[in-house]
Each structure stands twice: as C-alpha cells, then as structure tokens.
mmCIF file of N, CA and C in Angstrom:
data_model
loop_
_atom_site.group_PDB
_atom_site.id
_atom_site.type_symbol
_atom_site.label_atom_id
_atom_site.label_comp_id
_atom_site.label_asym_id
_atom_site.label_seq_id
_atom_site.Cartn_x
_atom_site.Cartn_y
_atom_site.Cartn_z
ATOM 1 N N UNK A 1 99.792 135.912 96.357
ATOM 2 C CA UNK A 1 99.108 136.974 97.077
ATOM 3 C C UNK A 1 97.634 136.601 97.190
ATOM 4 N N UNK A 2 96.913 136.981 98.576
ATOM 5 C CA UNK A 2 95.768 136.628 98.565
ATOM 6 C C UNK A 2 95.007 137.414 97.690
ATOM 7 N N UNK A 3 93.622 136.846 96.883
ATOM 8 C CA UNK A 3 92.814 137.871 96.373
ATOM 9 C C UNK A 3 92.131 138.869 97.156
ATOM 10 N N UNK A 4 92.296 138.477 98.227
ATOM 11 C CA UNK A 4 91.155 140.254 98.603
ATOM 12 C C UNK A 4 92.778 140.671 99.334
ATOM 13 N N UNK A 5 94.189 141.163 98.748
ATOM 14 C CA UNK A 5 94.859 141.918 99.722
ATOM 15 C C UNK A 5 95.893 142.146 98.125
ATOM 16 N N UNK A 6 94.694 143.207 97.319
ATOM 17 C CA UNK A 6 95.610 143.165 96.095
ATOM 18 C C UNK A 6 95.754 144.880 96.129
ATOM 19 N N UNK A 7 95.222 145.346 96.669
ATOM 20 C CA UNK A 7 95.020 146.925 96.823
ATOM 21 C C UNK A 7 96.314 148.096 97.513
ATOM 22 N N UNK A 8 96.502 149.140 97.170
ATOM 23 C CA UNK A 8 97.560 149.688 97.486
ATOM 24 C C UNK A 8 97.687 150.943 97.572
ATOM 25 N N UNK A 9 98.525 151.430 98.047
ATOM 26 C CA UNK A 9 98.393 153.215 98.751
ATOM 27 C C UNK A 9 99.243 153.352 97.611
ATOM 28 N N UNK A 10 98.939 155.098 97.355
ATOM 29 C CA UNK A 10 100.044 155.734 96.510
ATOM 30 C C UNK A 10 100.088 157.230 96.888
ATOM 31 N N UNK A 11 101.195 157.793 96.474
ATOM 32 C CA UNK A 11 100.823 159.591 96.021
ATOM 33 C C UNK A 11 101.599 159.850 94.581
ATOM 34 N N UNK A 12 100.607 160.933 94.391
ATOM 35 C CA UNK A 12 101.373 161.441 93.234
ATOM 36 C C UNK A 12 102.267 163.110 93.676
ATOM 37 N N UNK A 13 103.518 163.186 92.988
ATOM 38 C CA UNK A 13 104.271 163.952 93.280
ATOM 39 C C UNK A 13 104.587 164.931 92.078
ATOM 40 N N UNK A 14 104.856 166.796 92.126
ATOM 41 C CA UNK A 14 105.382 167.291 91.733
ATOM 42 C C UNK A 14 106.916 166.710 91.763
ATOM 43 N N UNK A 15 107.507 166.953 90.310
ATOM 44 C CA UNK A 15 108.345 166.698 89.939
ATOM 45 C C UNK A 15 109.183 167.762 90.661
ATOM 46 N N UNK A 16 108.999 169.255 90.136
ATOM 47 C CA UNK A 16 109.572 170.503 90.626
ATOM 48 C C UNK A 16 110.016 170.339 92.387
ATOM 49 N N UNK A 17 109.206 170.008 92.616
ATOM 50 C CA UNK A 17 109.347 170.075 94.338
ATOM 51 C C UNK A 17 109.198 169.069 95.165
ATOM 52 N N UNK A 18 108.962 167.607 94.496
ATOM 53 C CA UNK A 18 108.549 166.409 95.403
ATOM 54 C C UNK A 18 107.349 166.342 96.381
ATOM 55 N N UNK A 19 106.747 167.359 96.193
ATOM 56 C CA UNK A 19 105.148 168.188 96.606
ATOM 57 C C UNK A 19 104.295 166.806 96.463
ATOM 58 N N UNK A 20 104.040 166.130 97.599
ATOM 59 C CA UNK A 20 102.682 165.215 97.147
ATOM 60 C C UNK A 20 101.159 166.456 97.369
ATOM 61 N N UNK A 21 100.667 166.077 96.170
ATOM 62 C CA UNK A 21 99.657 167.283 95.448
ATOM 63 C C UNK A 21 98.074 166.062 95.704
ATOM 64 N N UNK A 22 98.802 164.560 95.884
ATOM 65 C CA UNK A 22 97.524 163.809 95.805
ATOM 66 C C UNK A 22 98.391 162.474 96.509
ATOM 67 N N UNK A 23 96.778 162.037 97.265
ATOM 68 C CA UNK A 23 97.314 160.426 98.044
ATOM 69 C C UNK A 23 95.832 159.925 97.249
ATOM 70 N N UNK A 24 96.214 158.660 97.036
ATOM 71 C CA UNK A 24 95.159 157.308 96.469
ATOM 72 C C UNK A 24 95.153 156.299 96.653
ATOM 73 N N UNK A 25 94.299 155.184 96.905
ATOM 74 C CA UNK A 25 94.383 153.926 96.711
ATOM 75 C C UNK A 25 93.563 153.389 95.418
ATOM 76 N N UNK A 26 94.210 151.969 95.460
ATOM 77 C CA UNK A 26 93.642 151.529 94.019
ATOM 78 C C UNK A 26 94.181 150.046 93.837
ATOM 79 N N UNK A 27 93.930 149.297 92.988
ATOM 80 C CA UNK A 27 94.544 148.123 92.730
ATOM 81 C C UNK A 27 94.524 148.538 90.807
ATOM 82 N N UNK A 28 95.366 147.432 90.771
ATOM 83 C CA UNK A 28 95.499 147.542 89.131
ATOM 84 C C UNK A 28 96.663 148.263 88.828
ATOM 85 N N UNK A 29 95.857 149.408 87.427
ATOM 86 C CA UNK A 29 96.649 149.968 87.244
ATOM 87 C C UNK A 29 96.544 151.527 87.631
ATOM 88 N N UNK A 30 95.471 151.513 88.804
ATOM 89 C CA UNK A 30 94.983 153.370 89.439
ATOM 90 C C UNK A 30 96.094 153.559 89.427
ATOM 91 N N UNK A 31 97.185 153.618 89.798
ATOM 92 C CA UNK A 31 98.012 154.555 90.214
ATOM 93 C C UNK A 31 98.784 155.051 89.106
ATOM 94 N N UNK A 32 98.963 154.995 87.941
ATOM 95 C CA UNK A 32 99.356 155.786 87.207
ATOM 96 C C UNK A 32 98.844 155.999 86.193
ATOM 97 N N UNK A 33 97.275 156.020 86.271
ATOM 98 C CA UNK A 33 96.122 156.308 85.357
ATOM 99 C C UNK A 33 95.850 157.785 84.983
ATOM 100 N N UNK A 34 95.378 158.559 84.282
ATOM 101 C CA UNK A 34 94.524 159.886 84.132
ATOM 102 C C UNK A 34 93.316 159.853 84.004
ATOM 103 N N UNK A 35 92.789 158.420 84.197
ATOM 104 C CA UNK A 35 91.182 158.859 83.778
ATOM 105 C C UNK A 35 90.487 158.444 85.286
ATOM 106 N N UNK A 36 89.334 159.530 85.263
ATOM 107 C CA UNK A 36 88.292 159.773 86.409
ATOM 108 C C UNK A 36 88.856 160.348 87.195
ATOM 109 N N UNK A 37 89.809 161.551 86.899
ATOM 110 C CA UNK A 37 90.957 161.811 88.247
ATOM 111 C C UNK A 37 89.440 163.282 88.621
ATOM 112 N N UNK A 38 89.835 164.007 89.453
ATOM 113 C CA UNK A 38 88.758 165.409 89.899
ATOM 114 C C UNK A 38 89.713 166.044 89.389
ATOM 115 N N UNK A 39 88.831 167.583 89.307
ATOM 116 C CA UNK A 39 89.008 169.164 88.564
ATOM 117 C C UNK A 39 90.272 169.312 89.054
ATOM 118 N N UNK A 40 90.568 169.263 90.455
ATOM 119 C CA UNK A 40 91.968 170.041 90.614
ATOM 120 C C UNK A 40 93.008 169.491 90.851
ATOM 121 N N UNK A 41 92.738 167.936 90.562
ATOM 122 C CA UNK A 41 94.276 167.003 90.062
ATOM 123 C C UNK A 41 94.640 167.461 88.154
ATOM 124 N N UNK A 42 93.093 167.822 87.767
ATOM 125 C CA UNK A 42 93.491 167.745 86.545
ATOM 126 C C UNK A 42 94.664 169.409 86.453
ATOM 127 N N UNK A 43 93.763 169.882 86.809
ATOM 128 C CA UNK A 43 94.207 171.608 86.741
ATOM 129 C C UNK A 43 95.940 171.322 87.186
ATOM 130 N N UNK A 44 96.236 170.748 88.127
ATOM 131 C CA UNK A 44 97.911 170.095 88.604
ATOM 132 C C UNK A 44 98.790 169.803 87.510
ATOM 133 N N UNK A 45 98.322 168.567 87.171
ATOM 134 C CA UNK A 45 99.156 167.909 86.445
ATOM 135 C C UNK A 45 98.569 168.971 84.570
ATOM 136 N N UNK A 46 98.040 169.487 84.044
ATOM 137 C CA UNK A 46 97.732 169.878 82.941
ATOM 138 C C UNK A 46 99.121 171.130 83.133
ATOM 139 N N UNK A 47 99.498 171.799 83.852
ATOM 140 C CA UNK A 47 100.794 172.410 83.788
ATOM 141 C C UNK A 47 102.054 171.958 84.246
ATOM 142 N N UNK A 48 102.286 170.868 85.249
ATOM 143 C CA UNK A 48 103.119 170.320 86.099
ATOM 144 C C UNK A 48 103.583 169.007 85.805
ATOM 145 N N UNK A 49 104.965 168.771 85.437
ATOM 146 C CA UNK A 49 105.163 167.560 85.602
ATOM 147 C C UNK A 49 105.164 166.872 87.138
ATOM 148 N N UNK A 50 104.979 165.462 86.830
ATOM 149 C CA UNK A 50 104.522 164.545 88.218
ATOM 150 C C UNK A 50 105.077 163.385 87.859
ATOM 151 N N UNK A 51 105.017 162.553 89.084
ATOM 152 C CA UNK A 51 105.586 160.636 89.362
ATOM 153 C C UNK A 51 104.633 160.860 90.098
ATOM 154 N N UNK A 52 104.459 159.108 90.277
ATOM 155 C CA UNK A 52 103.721 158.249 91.080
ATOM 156 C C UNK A 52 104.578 157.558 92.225
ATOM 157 N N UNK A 53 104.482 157.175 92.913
ATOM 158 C CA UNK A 53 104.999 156.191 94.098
ATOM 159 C C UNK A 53 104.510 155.631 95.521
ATOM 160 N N UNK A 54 104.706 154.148 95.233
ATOM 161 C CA UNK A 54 104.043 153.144 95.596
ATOM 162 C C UNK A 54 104.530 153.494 96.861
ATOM 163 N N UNK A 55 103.016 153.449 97.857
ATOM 164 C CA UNK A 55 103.487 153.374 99.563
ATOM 165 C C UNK A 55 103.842 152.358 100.102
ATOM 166 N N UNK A 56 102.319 151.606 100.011
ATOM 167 C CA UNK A 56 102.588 150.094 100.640
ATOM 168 C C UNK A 56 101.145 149.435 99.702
ATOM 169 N N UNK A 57 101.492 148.195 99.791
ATOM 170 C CA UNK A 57 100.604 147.194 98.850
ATOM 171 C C UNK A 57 100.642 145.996 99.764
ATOM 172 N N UNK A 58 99.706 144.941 98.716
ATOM 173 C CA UNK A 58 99.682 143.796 99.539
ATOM 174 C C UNK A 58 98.419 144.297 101.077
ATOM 175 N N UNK A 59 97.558 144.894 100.186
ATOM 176 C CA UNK A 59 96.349 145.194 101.658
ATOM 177 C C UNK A 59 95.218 144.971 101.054
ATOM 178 N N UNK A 60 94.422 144.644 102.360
ATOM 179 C CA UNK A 60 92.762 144.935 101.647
ATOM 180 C C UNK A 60 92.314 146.275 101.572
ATOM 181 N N UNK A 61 91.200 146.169 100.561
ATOM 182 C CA UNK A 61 90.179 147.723 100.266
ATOM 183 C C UNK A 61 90.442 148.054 101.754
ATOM 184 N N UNK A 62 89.873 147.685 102.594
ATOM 185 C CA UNK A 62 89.531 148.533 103.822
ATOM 186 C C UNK A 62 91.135 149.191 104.078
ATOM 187 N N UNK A 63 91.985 148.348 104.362
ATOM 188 C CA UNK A 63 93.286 148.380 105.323
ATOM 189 C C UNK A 63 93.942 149.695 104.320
ATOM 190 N N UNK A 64 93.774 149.486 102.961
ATOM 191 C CA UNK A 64 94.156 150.730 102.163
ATOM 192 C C UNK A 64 93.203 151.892 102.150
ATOM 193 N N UNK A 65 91.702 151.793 102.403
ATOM 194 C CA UNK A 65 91.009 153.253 101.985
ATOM 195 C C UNK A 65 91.704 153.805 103.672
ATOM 196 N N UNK A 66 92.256 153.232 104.659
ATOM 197 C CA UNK A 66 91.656 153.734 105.911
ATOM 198 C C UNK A 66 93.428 154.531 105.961
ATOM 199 N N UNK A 67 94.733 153.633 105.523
ATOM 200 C CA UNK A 67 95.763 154.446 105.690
ATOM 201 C C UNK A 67 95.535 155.429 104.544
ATOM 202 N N UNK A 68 94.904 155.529 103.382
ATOM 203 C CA UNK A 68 94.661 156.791 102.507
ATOM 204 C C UNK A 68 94.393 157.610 103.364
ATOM 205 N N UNK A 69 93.054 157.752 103.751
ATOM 206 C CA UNK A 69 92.467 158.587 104.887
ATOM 207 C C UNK A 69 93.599 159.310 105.860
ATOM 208 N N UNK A 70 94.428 158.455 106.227
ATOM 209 C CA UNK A 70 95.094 158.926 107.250
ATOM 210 C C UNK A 70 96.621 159.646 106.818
ATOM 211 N N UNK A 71 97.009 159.539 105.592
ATOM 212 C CA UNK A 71 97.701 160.200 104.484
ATOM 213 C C UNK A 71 97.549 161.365 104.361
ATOM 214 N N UNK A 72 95.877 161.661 103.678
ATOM 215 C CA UNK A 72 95.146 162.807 103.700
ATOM 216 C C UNK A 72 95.445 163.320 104.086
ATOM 217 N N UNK A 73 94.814 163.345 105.451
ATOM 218 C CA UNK A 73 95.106 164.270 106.985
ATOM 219 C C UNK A 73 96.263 164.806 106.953
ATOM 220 N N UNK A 74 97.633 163.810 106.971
ATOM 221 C CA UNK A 74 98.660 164.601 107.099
ATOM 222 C C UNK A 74 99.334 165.488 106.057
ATOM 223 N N UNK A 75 99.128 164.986 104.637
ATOM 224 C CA UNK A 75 99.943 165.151 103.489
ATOM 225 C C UNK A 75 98.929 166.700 103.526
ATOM 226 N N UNK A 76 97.553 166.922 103.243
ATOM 227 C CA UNK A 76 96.472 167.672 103.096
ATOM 228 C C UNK A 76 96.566 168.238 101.707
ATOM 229 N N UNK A 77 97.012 167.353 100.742
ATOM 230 C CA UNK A 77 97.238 167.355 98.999
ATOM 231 C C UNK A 77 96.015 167.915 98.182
ATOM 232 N N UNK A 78 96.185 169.041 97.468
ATOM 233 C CA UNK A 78 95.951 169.785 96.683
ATOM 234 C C UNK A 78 94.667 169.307 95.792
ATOM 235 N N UNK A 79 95.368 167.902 95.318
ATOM 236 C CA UNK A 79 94.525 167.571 94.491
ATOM 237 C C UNK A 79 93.400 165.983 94.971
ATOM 238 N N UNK A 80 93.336 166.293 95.715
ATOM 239 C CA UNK A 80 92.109 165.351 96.602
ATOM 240 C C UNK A 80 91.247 166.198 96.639
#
C-alpha cells in the first residue's frame, strides 16, 4: 500500500438499531478508539452499546476527509 493512501472512512453504529450516530476518518487505530471523541459521541456510547465498520480504505487524507464530509450530509449522525 502506498504511504500517503493509508487513511479510511468509518461509522460507528448503535447496536439496538444499526443507527449510524457517527461517520469518521482516520488511519491507524481511530476507528475503534475512545479517546478525543466530542461531548455527544461521549453522552451516546456512555449508555449505548455500539460497533465500528469499515467503509472504504486504501485513500488519501484528502480522498477520505472529503467522502466523510459527504457521509455527514447524508447519514446527519448524532454524534459529529
């Protein structure tokens, strides 16, 4: 894999309802991290069980912040 196309879309999902509550990108291990998340992912998941799941990978920063963005828009998740 090239080094600059290590980055990757995700959402996180209510368990209860398959509810994506949050869309992210990240490389590593963001996507199934808890730390630096905002107030009302925390407030989510502090009562709610959740999964993670991988959209698409294998992109650059840009090619991933820009389909996040466009995730957003549609998903319009809770905890963003």
């Amino acid at each position: 894999m090239n080094e600059d196309n290590k980055s990757y879309v995700y959402v996180h999902r209510l368990i209860s309802s398959n509810e994506v509550f949050y869309v992210g990108s990240g490389k590593h291990k963001r996507m199934y991290s808890q730390h630096h998340r905002s107030k009302p992912w925390k407030d989510i998941v502090k009562n709610n069980s959740w999964y993670y799941s991988l959209l698409k990978s294998e992109m650059s920063k840009s090619e991933a912040e820009n389909l996040e963005l466009s995730l957003i828009e549609l998903y319009k998740p809770v905890g963003n």
